[in-house]
Coordinates of N, CA and C in Angstrom, one line a residue:
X23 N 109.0 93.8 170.8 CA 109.4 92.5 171.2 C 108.3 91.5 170.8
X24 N 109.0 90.5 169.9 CA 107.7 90.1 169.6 C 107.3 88.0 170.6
X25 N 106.7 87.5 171.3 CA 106.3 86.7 171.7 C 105.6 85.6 170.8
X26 N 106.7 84.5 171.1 CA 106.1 83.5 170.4 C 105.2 82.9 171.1
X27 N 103.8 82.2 170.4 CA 102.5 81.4 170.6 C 102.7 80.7 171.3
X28 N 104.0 79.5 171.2 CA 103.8 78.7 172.4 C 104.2 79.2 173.6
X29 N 104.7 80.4 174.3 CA 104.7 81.1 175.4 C 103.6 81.6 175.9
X30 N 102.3 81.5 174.9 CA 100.9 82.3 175.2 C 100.5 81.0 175.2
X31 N 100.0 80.5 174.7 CA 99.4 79.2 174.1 C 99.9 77.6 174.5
X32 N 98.7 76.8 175.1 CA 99.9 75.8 175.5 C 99.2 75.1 174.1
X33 N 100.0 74.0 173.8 CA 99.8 73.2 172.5 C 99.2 72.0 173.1
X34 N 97.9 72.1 172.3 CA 96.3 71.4 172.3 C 96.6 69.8 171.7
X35 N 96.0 69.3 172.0 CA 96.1 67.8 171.1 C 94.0 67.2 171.6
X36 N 94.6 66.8 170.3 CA 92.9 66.1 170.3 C 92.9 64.8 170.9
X37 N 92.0 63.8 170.5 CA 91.7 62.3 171.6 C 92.5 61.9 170.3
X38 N 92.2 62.3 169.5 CA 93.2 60.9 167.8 C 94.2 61.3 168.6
X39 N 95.3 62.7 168.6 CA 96.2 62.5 169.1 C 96.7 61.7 170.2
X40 N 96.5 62.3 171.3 CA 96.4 61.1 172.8 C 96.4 59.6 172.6
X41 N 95.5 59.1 171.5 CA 95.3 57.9 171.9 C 96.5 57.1 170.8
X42 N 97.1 58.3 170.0 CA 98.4 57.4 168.9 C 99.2 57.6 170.1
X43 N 99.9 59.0 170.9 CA 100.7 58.9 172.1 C 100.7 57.9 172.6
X44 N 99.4 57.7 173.5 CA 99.6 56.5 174.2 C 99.3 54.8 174.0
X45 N 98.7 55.2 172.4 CA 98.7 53.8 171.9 C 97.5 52.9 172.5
X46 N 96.4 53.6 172.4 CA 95.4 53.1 173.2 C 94.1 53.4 171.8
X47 N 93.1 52.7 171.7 CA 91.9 53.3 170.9 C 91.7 54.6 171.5
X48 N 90.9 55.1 170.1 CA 90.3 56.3 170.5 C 89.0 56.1 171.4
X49 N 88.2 54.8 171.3 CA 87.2 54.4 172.0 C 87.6 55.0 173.7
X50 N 88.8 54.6 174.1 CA 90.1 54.4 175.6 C 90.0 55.9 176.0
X51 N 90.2 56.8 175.2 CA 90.3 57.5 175.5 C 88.8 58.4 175.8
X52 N 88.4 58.1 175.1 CA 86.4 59.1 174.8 C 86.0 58.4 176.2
X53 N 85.9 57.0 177.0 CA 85.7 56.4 177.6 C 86.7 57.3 179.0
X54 N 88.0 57.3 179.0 CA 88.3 58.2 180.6 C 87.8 59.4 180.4
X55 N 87.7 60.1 179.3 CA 87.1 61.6 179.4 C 85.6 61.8 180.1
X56 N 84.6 60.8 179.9 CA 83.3 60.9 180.3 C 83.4 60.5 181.4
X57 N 84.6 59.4 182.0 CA 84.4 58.9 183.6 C 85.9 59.6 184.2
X58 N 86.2 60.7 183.7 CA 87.2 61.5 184.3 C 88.4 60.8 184.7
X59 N 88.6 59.9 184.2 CA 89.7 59.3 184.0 C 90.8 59.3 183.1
X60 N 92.0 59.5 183.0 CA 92.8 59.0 182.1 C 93.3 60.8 182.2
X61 N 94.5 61.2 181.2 CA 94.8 63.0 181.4 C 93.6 63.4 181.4
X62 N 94.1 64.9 181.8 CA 92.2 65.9 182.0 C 92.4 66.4 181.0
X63 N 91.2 66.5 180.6 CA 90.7 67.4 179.5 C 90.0 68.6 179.5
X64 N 89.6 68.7 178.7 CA 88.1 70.1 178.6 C 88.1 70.0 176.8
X65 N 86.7 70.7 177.3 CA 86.1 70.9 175.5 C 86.1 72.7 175.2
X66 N 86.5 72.7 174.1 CA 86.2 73.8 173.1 C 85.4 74.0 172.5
X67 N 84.3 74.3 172.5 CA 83.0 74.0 171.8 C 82.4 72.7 172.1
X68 N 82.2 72.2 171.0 CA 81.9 70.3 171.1 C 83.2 69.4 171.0
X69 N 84.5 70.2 171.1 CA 86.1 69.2 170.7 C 86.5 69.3 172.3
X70 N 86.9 68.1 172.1 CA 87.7 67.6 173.4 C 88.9 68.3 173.1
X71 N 89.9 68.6 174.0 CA 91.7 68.8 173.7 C 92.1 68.7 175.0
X72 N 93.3 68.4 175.1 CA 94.3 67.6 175.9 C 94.9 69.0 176.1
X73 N 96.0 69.5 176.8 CA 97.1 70.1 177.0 C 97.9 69.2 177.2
X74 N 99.0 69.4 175.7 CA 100.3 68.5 176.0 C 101.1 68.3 177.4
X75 N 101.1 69.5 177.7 CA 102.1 69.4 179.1 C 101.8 68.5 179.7
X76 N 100.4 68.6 180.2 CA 99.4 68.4 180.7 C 99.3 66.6 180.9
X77 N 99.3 66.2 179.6 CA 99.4 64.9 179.2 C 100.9 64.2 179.8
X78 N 101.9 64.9 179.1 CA 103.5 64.5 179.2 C 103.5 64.4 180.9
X79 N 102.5 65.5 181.7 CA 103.0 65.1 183.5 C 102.4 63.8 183.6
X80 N 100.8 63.8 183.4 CA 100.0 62.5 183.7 C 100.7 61.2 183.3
X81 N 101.6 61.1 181.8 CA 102.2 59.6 181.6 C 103.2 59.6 182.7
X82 N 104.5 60.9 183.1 CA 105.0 60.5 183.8 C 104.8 60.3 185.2
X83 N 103.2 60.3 185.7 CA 103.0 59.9 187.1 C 102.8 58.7 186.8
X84 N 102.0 58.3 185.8 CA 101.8 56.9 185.6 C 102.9 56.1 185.7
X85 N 104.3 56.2 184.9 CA 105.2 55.3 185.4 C 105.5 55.4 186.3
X86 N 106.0 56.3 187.6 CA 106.0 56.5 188.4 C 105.4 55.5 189.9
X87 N 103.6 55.6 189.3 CA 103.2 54.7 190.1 C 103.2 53.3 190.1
X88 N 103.9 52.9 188.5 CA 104.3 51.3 188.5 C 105.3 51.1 188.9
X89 N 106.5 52.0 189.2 CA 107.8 51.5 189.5 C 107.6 51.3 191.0

């Protein structure tokens, strides 16, 4: 039986990613990572990455707390 990757693996996105998502500079984003703001992150070596999921819950709390 063989298991696909994204069932092991959640899918990574970098800050370029994130910040076309949310349409923000990459500056916006490098900037909540250091003051732990904005989705959580972690580094891979010296690379920042996002967990999509991860990201997709954080936007939708964010609307959430505007409505």
């Amino acid at each position: 039986m063989e298991v696909e990757q994204s069932q092991v693996f959640p899918r990574l996105l970098t800050v370029e990613d994130v910040a076309e998502i949310l349409c923000v500079p990459l500056s916006t984003v490098h900037h909540w990572a250091v003051r732990g703001e904005g989705p959580p992150s972690f580094k891979v070596g010296k690379h920042r990455r996002f967990d999509a999921a991860v990201v997709a819950a954080w936007l939708a709390k964010q609307q959430q707390d505007v409505a």
